[in-house]
Coordinates of N, CA and C in Angstrom, one line a residue:
M298 N -8.7 -10.7 6.6 CA -7.5 -10.3 5.8 C -6.5 -9.4 6.6
R299 N -5.2 -9.6 6.4 CA -4.2 -8.7 7.0 C -3.6 -7.9 6.1
I300 N -3.7 -6.5 6.4 CA -3.3 -5.5 5.5 C -2.1 -4.7 6.1
L301 N -1.1 -4.6 5.3 CA 0.1 -3.6 5.8 C -0.2 -2.4 5.1
L302 N -0.2 -1.2 5.9 CA -0.8 0.2 5.7 C 0.5 1.0 5.8
S303 N 0.8 2.0 4.9 CA 1.9 2.9 4.9 C 1.6 4.0 4.1
T304 N 2.5 5.1 4.2 CA 2.5 6.1 3.2 C 3.8 6.0 2.3
V305 N 3.9 6.8 1.4 CA 5.2 6.9 0.7 C 6.3 7.5 1.6
S306 N 7.6 7.2 1.4 CA 8.6 7.7 2.2 C 8.6 9.0 2.6
S307 N 8.3 9.9 1.7 CA 8.3 11.4 2.0 C 7.1 12.0 2.6
D308 N 6.1 11.2 2.8 CA 4.8 11.8 3.3 C 4.6 11.6 4.8
S309 N 4.5 12.7 5.5 CA 4.4 12.8 6.9 C 3.0 12.9 7.4
H310 N 2.0 12.8 6.5 CA 0.7 12.9 7.1 C 0.0 11.6 7.7
T311 N -0.6 11.8 8.8 CA -1.0 10.5 9.6 C -2.5 10.5 9.5
W312 N -3.3 11.6 9.3 CA -4.7 11.4 9.5 C -5.3 10.6 8.4
N313 N -4.7 10.6 7.2 CA -5.0 9.6 6.1 C -4.9 8.1 6.4
L314 N -3.9 7.9 7.3 CA -3.5 6.5 7.8 C -4.5 6.1 8.8
V315 N -4.9 7.0 9.6 CA -5.8 6.7 10.7 C -7.2 6.4 10.0
F316 N -7.7 7.2 9.1 CA -9.0 7.0 8.4 C -8.8 5.6 7.6
L317 N -7.8 5.4 6.9 CA -7.9 4.1 6.2 C -7.8 2.9 7.2
Q318 N -7.0 3.0 8.2 CA -7.0 1.9 9.2 C -8.4 1.7 9.8
L319 N -9.0 2.7 10.1 CA -10.4 2.5 10.8 C -11.4 2.0 9.8
L320 N -11.4 2.5 8.5 CA -12.1 2.0 7.5 C -12.0 0.4 7.1
M321 N -10.6 0.1 7.2 CA -10.4 -1.4 6.9 C -10.7 -2.2 8.1
E322 N -10.5 -1.7 9.3 CA -10.8 -2.4 10.6 C -12.3 -2.7 10.6
E323 N -13.1 -1.6 10.3 CA -14.6 -1.7 10.4 C -15.1 -2.7 9.4
A324 N -14.3 -3.0 8.4 CA -14.8 -4.0 7.4 C -14.2 -5.5 7.8
G325 N -13.6 -5.5 9.0 CA -13.2 -6.8 9.5 C -11.8 -7.1 9.3
H326 N -10.9 -6.2 8.7 CA -9.6 -6.6 8.4 C -8.6 -6.3 9.5
E327 N -7.4 -7.0 9.6 CA -6.4 -6.8 10.6 C -5.4 -5.8 9.9
V328 N -5.2 -4.8 10.4 CA -4.3 -3.6 9.9 C -3.0 -3.4 10.7
V329 N -1.9 -3.5 9.9 CA -0.6 -3.2 10.5 C -0.2 -1.9 9.9
N330 N -0.2 -0.8 10.7 CA -0.1 0.6 10.3 C 1.3 0.9 10.6
L331 N 2.2 1.2 9.5 CA 3.6 1.4 9.8 C 3.7 3.0 10.1
G332 N 2.7 3.8 9.8 CA 2.9 5.2 10.0 C 3.4 5.9 8.9
P333 N 3.8 7.2 9.1 CA 4.3 8.0 7.9 C 5.7 7.9 7.7
C334 N 6.2 8.5 6.6 CA 7.6 8.5 6.2 C 8.4 7.2 6.4
V335 N 7.9 6.1 5.9 CA 8.4 4.9 6.1 C 9.5 4.7 4.9
P336 N 10.7 4.3 5.2 CA 11.6 4.1 4.1 C 11.2 2.7 3.3
D337 N 11.4 2.7 2.1 CA 11.1 1.5 1.2 C 11.6 0.2 1.7
Q338 N 12.8 0.2 2.2 CA 13.3 -1.0 2.7 C 12.7 -1.5 4.0
L339 N 12.3 -0.6 4.8 CA 11.6 -0.9 6.1 C 10.2 -1.6 5.8
L340 N 9.6 -1.0 4.6 CA 8.3 -1.6 4.3 C 8.5 -2.9 3.8
V341 N 9.4 -3.3 3.0 CA 9.7 -4.4 2.5 C 10.0 -5.5 3.6
E342 N 11.0 -5.1 4.4 CA 11.3 -5.9 5.6 C 10.0 -6.3 6.5
T343 N 9.3 -5.3 6.7 CA 8.0 -5.6 7.5 C 7.0 -6.4 6.8
A344 N 6.9 -6.4 5.5 CA 6.1 -7.2 4.7 C 6.6 -8.6 4.8
R345 N 7.9 -8.8 4.8 CA 8.5 -10.2 4.9 C 8.1 -10.8 6.3
Q346 N 8.3 -10.0 7.4 CA 8.0 -10.5 8.7 C 6.4 -10.6 9.1
E347 N 5.6 -9.8 8.5 CA 4.1 -9.7 8.9 C 3.4 -10.6 8.0
C348 N 3.9 -10.9 6.8 CA 3.2 -11.7 5.8 C 1.7 -11.4 5.5
P349 N 1.6 -10.0 5.2 CA 0.1 -9.5 4.9 C -0.5 -10.1 3.6
D350 N -1.7 -10.1 3.5 CA -2.4 -10.5 2.4 C -2.4 -9.4 1.2
A351 N -2.0 -8.1 1.7 CA -2.1 -7.1 0.7 C -1.3 -5.9 1.4
I352 N -0.9 -5.0 0.6 CA -0.3 -3.8 0.9 C -1.0 -2.6 0.5
V353 N -1.3 -1.6 1.2 CA -2.1 -0.4 0.9 C -1.1 0.8 1.2
I354 N -0.9 1.6 0.1 CA 0.0 2.8 0.2 C -0.9 4.0 0.0
S355 N -0.8 5.1 0.9 CA -1.3 6.2 0.8 C -0.5 7.4 0.5
S356 N -1.0 8.4 -0.3 CA -0.1 9.5 -0.6 C -1.0 10.8 -0.5
V357 N -0.6 11.8 0.3 CA -1.2 12.8 0.4 C -0.5 14.1 0.0
N358 N 0.9 14.0 0.0 CA 1.7 15.1 -0.2 C 1.9 15.5 -1.7
G359 N 1.5 14.6 -2.6 CA 1.7 14.9 -4.0 C 2.8 14.2 -4.7
H360 N 3.6 13.4 -4.0 CA 4.7 12.7 -4.4 C 4.6 11.3 -4.7
G361 N 3.3 10.9 -4.6 CA 3.0 9.5 -4.8 C 3.6 8.8 -6.1
H362 N 3.5 9.7 -7.2 CA 4.1 9.1 -8.4 C 5.5 8.9 -8.4
L363 N 6.2 9.7 -7.7 CA 7.7 9.6 -7.7 C 8.1 8.5 -6.5
D364 N 7.6 8.6 -5.4 CA 8.0 7.6 -4.3 C 7.4 6.4 -4.4
G365 N 6.2 6.5 -4.9 CA 5.4 5.1 -5.1 C 6.0 4.3 -6.2
A366 N 6.5 5.0 -7.3 CA 7.1 4.2 -8.2 C 8.5 3.5 -7.7
R367 N 9.1 4.2 -7.1 CA 10.4 3.7 -6.5 C 10.0 2.4 -5.4
L368 N 9.0 2.7 -4.5 CA 8.6 1.7 -3.7 C 8.2 0.5 -4.3
I369 N 7.3 0.6 -5.3 CA 6.8 -0.7 -5.8 C 7.9 -1.6 -6.6
R370 N 8.9 -0.9 -7.1 CA 10.2 -1.5 -7.7 C 10.9 -2.3 -6.5
A371 N 11.0 -1.7 -5.3 CA 11.5 -2.4 -4.3 C 10.7 -3.6 -3.9
V372 N 9.4 -3.5 -3.7 CA 8.5 -4.7 -3.3 C 8.7 -5.8 -4.5
R373 N 8.5 -5.4 -5.7 CA 8.7 -6.4 -6.8 C 10.0 -7.0 -6.9
A374 N 11.0 -6.4 -6.4 CA 12.3 -7.0 -6.6 C 12.6 -8.0 -5.5
D375 N 11.9 -8.0 -4.4 CA 12.1 -8.8 -3.3 C 11.3 -10.2 -3.6
R376 N 12.0 -11.3 -3.6 CA 11.4 -12.6 -3.9 C 10.5 -13.0 -2.9
D377 N 10.5 -12.6 -1.6 CA 9.6 -13.0 -0.6 C 8.3 -12.2 -0.6
V378 N 8.2 -11.0 -1.1 CA 6.9 -10.3 -1.1 C 6.5 -9.8 -2.4
R379 N 7.2 -10.1 -3.5 CA 6.8 -9.6 -5.0 C 5.4 -10.1 -5.3
H380 N 4.9 -11.2 -4.7 CA 3.5 -11.7 -5.2 C 2.4 -10.9 -4.5
L381 N 2.7 -10.2 -3.5 CA 1.6 -9.4 -2.8 C 0.9 -8.4 -3.6
P382 N -0.5 -8.4 -3.6 CA -1.1 -7.3 -4.2 C -0.9 -6.1 -3.5
V383 N -0.5 -5.0 -4.3 CA -0.2 -3.7 -3.8 C -1.2 -2.6 -4.3
L384 N -1.7 -1.7 -3.5 CA -2.5 -0.6 -4.0 C -1.9 0.6 -3.6
I385 N -1.8 1.6 -4.4 CA -1.5 3.0 -4.0 C -2.7 4.0 -4.4
G386 N -2.9 4.9 -3.4 CA -3.9 5.8 -3.7 C -3.9 7.2 -3.0
G387 N -4.6 8.2 -3.5 CA -4.6 9.5 -2.8 C -4.0 10.6 -3.9
K388 N -3.4 11.5 -3.3 CA -2.8 12.6 -4.2 C -1.5 12.2 -4.8
L389 N -1.5 11.8 -6.0 CA -0.4 11.2 -6.7 C 0.6 12.2 -7.2
G390 N 0.0 13.4 -7.4 CA 0.9 14.6 -7.9 C 0.5 15.7 -7.5
I391 N 0.9 16.9 -8.1 CA 0.5 18.3 -7.7 C -0.4 19.0 -8.7
H392 N -0.9 18.3 -9.6 CA -1.6 18.9 -10.7 C -3.0 18.7 -10.7
G393 N -3.6 18.6 -9.6 CA -5.1 18.5 -9.5 C -5.6 17.4 -10.3
N394 N -6.7 17.6 -11.1 CA -7.4 16.5 -11.8 C -6.4 16.0 -12.8
D395 N -5.4 16.6 -13.2 CA -4.3 16.0 -14.2 C -3.5 14.9 -13.5
N396 N -3.6 14.8 -12.3 CA -2.8 13.7 -11.6 C -3.3 12.3 -12.0
I397 N -4.4 12.2 -12.7 CA -4.8 11.0 -13.3 C -3.8 10.3 -14.2
E398 N -3.0 11.2 -14.9 CA -1.9 10.8 -15.7 C -0.9 9.8 -15.1
Y399 N -0.7 9.9 -13.8 CA 0.2 9.2 -13.1 C -0.3 7.8 -12.9
A400 N -1.5 7.4 -13.0 CA -2.1 6.2 -12.6 C -1.5 5.1 -13.6
R401 N -1.5 5.3 -14.9 CA -1.0 4.4 -15.8 C 0.4 4.1 -15.5
G402 N 1.3 5.0 -15.2 CA 2.6 4.8 -14.8 C 2.9 4.0 -13.8
L403 N 2.1 4.2 -12.7 CA 2.3 3.5 -11.5 C 1.8 1.9 -11.7
E404 N 0.7 1.8 -12.5 CA 0.3 0.4 -12.9 C 1.4 -0.3 -13.5
D405 N 1.9 0.4 -14.5 CA 3.1 0.0 -15.3 C 4.3 -0.4 -14.4
A406 N 4.5 0.3 -13.4 CA 5.7 0.0 -12.6 C 5.3 -1.2 -11.7
G407 N 4.0 -1.5 -11.5 CA 3.8 -2.7 -10.8 C 2.7 -2.8 -9.8
Y408 N 2.0 -1.7 -9.7 CA 1.0 -1.7 -8.8 C -0.3 -2.5 -9.3
D409 N -0.9 -3.1 -8.5 CA -2.1 -3.9 -8.9 C -3.3 -2.9 -9.0
E410 N -3.3 -1.9 -8.2 CA -4.4 -1.1 -8.3 C -4.0 0.3 -8.0
V411 N -4.5 1.5 -8.7 CA -4.1 2.9 -8.4 C -5.5 3.6 -8.3
F412 N -5.6 4.4 -7.1 CA -6.8 5.1 -6.9 C -6.3 6.6 -6.9
T413 N -6.9 7.4 -7.7 CA -6.5 8.8 -7.8 C -7.3 9.6 -6.8
E414 N -6.9 10.8 -6.5 CA -7.5 11.8 -5.6 C -9.0 11.9 -5.9
G415 N -9.8 11.8 -4.9 CA -11.2 11.9 -5.2 C -12.0 10.6 -5.4
S416 N -11.2 9.4 -5.4 CA -11.8 8.1 -5.5 C -12.8 7.8 -4.3
D417 N -13.7 7.2 -4.6 CA -14.6 6.7 -3.5 C -14.0 5.8 -2.6
P418 N -13.9 6.1 -1.2 CA -13.3 5.1 -0.2 C -13.9 3.7 -0.4
A419 N -15.2 3.5 -0.8 CA -15.9 2.2 -0.9 C -15.1 1.4 -2.0
Q420 N -14.4 2.0 -2.9 CA -13.5 1.2 -3.9 C -12.5 0.4 -3.1
L421 N -11.9 1.0 -2.1 CA -10.8 0.2 -1.3 C -11.5 -1.0 -0.9
G422 N -12.7 -1.0 -0.2 CA -13.3 -2.2 0.3 C -13.7 -3.1 -0.8
D423 N -14.1 -2.7 -1.9 CA -14.4 -3.6 -3.1 C -13.1 -4.3 -3.5
W424 N -12.0 -3.7 -3.5 CA -10.8 -4.2 -4.1 C -10.4 -5.2 -3.1
L425 N -10.4 -4.8 -1.9 CA -9.9 -5.8 -0.9 C -10.8 -7.1 -0.8
A426 N -12.1 -6.9 -0.9 CA -13.0 -8.0 -1.1 C -12.9 -9.0 -2.1
A427 N -12.2 -8.5 -3.2 CA -11.9 -9.3 -4.4 C -10.6 -10.0 -4.3
L428 N -9.9 -9.8 -3.4 CA -8.6 -10.5 -3.3 C -8.8 -11.9 -2.5
P429 N -7.9 -12.9 -2.9 CA -8.0 -14.1 -2.3 C -7.5 -14.0 -0.8
V430 N -8.1 -14.7 0.2 CA -7.8 -14.4 1.6 C -6.9 -15.7 2.0
G431 N -5.9 -15.5 2.7 CA -5.1 -16.6 3.3 C -4.0 -17.1 2.4
A432 N -3.8 -16.4 1.4 CA -2.6 -17.0 0.4 C -1.3 -16.6 1.0
A433 N -1.2 -15.7 1.9 CA 0.1 -15.1 2.3 C 0.8 -16.2 3.0
P434 N 2.1 -16.4 3.0 CA 2.9 -17.4 3.7 C 3.0 -17.0 5.3
Q435 N 3.4 -17.9 6.1 CA 3.5 -17.6 7.6 C 4.6 -16.5 7.7
P436 N 4.5 -15.7 8.8 CA 5.6 -14.8 9.1 C 6.9 -15.6 9.4
L437 N 8.0 -15.0 9.1 CA 9.3 -15.6 9.4 C 9.3 -16.1 10.9
G438 N 9.7 -17.3 11.0 CA 9.9 -17.9 12.3 C 8.6 -18.5 12.9
A439 N 7.5 -18.3 12.3 CA 6.2 -19.0 12.8 C 6.1 -20.4 12.4
E440 N 5.5 -21.1 13.2 CA 5.4 -22.5 12.8 C 3.9 -22.8 12.2
V441 N 3.6 -23.7 11.4 CA 2.4 -23.9 11.0 C 1.4 -24.4 12.1
G442 N 0.3 -23.8 12.2 CA -0.6 -24.3 13.2 C -0.6 -23.4 14.5
Q443 N 0.2 -22.4 14.5 CA 0.2 -21.4 15.5 C -0.6 -20.3 15.4

């Protein structure tokens, strides 16, 4: 499975991305890691070009509920990538255990799955394993059979 990995646009943390990339690669997935502070439109454009099977968004800075909601609206508004399964997880707010309140809003905004701070990393593997493989279209400019 091909996964597009990023943070929300205001999140400059990289250690979480390295951890997630290694975790997913060890499970046999191909990961395109965009790095930190990726603008929403760049993520959408990259999703169009890379045609991932899923998008995984990580938040460590506590702004996941704000930036994440805006990001998923941009993904769902784009006709070429709106069908992709998208997960967001991590520190979604700055209220500790009360951050769980943001999960429902992010699901309502369009995320297929929301993991809150403290979620077991194995849940990511379970979520990815449950997704259909190979449903993503070919990258722009690619010919079938290449």
